[in-house]
Short mmCIF file of C-alpha atoms in Angstrom, two decimals:
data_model
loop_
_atom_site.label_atom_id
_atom_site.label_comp_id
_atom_site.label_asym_id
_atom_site.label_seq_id
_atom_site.Cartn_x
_atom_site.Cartn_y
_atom_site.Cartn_z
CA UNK A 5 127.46 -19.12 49.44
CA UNK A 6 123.83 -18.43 50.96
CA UNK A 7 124.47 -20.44 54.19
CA UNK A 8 127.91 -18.70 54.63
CA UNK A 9 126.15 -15.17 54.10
CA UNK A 10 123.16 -16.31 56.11
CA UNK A 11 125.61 -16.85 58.69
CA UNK A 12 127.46 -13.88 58.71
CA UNK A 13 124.08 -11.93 59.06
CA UNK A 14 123.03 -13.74 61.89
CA UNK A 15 120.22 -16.09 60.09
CA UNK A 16 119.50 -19.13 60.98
CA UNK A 17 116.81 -20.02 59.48
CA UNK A 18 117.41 -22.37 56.23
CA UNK A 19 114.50 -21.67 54.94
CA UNK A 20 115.31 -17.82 54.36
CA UNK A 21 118.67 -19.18 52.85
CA UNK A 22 116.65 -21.47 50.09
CA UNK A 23 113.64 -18.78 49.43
CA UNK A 24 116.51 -15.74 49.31
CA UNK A 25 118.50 -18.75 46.72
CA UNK A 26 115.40 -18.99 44.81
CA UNK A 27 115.10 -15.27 44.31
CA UNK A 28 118.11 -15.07 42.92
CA UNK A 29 118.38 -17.68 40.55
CA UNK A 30 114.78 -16.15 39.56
CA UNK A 31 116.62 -12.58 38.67
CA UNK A 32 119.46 -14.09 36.59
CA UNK A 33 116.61 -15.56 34.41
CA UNK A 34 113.92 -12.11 34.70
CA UNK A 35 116.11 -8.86 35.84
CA UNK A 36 119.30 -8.47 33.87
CA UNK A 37 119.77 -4.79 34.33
CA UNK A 38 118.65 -4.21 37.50
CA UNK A 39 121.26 -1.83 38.97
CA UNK A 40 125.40 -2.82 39.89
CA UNK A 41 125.28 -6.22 41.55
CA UNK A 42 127.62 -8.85 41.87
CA UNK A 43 126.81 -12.55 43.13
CA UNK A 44 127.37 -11.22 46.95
CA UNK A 45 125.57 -7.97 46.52
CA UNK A 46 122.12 -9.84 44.72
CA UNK A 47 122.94 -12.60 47.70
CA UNK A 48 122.46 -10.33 50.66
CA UNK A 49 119.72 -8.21 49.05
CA UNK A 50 118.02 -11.27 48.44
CA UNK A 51 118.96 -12.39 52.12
CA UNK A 52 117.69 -9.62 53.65
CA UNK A 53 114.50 -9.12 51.83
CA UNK A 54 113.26 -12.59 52.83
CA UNK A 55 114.36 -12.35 56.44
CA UNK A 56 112.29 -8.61 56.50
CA UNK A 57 109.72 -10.24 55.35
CA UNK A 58 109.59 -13.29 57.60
CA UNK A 59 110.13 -9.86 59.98
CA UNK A 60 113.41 -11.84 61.55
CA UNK A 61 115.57 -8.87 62.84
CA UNK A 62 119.02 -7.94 60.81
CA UNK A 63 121.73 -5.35 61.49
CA UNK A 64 121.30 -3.10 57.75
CA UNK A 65 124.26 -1.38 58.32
CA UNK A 66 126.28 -4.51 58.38
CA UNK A 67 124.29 -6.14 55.64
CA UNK A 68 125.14 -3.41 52.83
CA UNK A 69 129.05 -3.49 54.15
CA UNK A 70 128.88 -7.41 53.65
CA UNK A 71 127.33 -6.87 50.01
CA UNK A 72 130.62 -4.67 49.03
CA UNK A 73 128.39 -2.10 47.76
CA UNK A 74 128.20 1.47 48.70
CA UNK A 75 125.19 2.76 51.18
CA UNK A 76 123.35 4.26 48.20
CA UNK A 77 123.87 1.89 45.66
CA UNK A 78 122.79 -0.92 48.30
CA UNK A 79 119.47 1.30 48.69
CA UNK A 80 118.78 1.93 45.33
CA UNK A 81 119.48 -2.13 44.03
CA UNK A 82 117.21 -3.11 47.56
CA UNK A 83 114.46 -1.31 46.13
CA UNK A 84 114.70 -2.25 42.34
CA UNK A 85 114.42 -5.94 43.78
CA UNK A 86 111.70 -5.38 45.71
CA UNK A 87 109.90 -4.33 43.08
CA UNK A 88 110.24 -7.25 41.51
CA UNK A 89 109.21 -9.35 44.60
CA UNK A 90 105.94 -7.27 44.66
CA UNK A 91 105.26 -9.03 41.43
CA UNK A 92 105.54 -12.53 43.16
CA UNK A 93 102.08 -11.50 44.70
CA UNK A 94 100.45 -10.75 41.83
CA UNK A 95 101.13 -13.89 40.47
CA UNK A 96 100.51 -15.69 43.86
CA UNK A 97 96.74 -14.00 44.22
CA UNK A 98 96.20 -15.27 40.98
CA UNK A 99 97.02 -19.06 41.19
CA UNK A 100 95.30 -18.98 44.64
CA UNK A 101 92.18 -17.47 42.59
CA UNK A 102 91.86 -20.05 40.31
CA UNK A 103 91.45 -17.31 37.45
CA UNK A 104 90.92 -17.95 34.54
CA UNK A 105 93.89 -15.54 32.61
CA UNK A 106 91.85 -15.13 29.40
CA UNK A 107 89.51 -13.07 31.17
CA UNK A 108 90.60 -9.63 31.56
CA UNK A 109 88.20 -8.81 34.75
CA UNK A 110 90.08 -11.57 36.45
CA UNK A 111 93.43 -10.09 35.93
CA UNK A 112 92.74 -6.52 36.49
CA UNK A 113 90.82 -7.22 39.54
CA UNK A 114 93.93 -9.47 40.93
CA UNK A 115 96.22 -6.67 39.45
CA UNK A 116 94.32 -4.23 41.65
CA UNK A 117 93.93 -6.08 44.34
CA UNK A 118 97.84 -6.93 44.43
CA UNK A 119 98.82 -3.25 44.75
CA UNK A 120 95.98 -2.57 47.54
CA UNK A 121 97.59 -4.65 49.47
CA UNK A 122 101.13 -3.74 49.15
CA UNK A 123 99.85 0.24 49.59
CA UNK A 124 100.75 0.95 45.97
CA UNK A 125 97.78 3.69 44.03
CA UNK A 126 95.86 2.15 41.37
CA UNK A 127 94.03 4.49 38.38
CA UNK A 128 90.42 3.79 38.45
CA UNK A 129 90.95 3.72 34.74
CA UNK A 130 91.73 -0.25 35.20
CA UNK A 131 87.77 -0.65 35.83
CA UNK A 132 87.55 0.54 32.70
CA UNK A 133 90.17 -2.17 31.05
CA UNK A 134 88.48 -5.35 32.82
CA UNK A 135 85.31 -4.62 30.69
CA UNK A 136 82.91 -5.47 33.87
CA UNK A 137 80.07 -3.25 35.66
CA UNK A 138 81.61 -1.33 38.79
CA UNK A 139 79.89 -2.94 41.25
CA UNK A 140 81.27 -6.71 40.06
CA UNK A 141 84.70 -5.24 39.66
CA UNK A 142 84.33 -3.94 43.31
CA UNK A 143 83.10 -7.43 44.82
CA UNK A 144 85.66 -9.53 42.86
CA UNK A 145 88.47 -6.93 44.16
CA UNK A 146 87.51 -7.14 47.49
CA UNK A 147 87.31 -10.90 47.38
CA UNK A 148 91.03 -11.07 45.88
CA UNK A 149 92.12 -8.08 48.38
CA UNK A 150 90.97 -10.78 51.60
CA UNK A 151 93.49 -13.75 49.73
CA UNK A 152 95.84 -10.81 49.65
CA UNK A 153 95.81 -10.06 52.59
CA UNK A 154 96.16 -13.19 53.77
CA UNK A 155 99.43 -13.93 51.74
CA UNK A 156 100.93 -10.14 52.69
CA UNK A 157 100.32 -10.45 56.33
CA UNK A 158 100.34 -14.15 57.43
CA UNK A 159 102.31 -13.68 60.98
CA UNK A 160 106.09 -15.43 61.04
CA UNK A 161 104.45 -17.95 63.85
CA UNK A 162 101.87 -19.57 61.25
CA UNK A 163 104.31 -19.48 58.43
CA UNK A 164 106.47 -21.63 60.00
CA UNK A 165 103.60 -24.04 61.84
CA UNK A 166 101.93 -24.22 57.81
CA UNK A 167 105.47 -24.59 56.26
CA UNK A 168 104.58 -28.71 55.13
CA UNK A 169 101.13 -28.06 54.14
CA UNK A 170 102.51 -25.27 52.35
CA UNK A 171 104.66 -27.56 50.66
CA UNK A 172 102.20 -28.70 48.24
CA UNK A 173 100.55 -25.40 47.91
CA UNK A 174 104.26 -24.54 46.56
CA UNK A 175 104.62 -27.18 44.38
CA UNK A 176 100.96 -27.02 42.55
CA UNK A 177 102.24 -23.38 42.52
CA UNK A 178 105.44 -23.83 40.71
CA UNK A 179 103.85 -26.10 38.30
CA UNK A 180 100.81 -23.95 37.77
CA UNK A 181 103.34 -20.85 36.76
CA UNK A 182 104.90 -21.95 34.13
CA UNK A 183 102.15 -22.46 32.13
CA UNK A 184 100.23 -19.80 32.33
CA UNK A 185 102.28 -16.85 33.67
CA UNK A 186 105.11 -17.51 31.14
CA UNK A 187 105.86 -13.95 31.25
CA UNK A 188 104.90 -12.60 34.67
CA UNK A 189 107.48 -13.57 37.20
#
């Protein structure tokens, strides 16, 4: 189904087609609930929040006719998604940490440093829940927000030069998750 919708909005790539198959699978398991979608709809959302962020260019218009939902319901499921993708680099700034999860400076300051990145307001009160002096809050935080960074802005080019070493980054990744983000993505 992916490689036939790929198709139909112009994406070549098969990489979008397996990440955007991933997602999906993913919110069968983790987003029951999550607005009206049907296999196609969740499909082309999923489609066309990978290719945005791989920044490959797509005709919107077209995609939400293709997903058989209407213009605002298409809108409204896009974001709910996306909000769950945001999670993905929490989680991701975490493995890449090395954190150790039964700390709770490490997850705050990761938690923090996730939503700096993706330009979403954090309450100072979180200083307050990692149990840590301001100033070591500050220069963890600003140590996560440079991996952060690095995973929210890495340009299309050196994605796709990186994708084999990346590989095995992906794989430690999706073994690492399991057991010790049980409940986070």
């Amino acid at each position: 189904m992916f490689t036939k919708l790929a198709s139909k909005m112009s994406i070549t790539s098969a990489r979008v087609s397996r990440q955007a198959d991933e997602y999906v699978r993913l919110s069968l398991v983790k987003c029951t609930g999550l607005g009206i979608t049907t296999g196609t709809s969740k499909a082309v959302i999923y489609l066309e929040l990978v290719a945005t962020s791989m920044k490959l260019p797509l005709d919107k218009e077209y995609d939400f006719k293709l997903s058989g939902l209407n213009k605002k319901q298409y809108q409204s499921n896009l974001k709910s998604h996306l909000g769950v993708l945001n999670l993905q680099i929490f989680c991701q700034l975490l493995f890449l940490a090395n954190v150790d999860l039964s700390k709770p400076l490490f997850t705050t300051a990761a938690l923090n440093a996730a939503c700096e990145c993706l330009k979403i307001k954090v309450d100072r009160k979180l200083l307050a829940s990692s149990g840590a002096k301001k100033g070591i809050f500050d220069r963890l935080c600003t140590q996560l927000q440079k991996l952060g960074q690095d995973i929210c802005s890495k340009p299309t080019s050196q994605k796709q030069q990186k994708e084999d070493s990346e590989e095995c980054t992906t794989q430690d990744y999706e073994e690492w998750k399991p057991k010790n983000l049980g409940k986070c993505t």
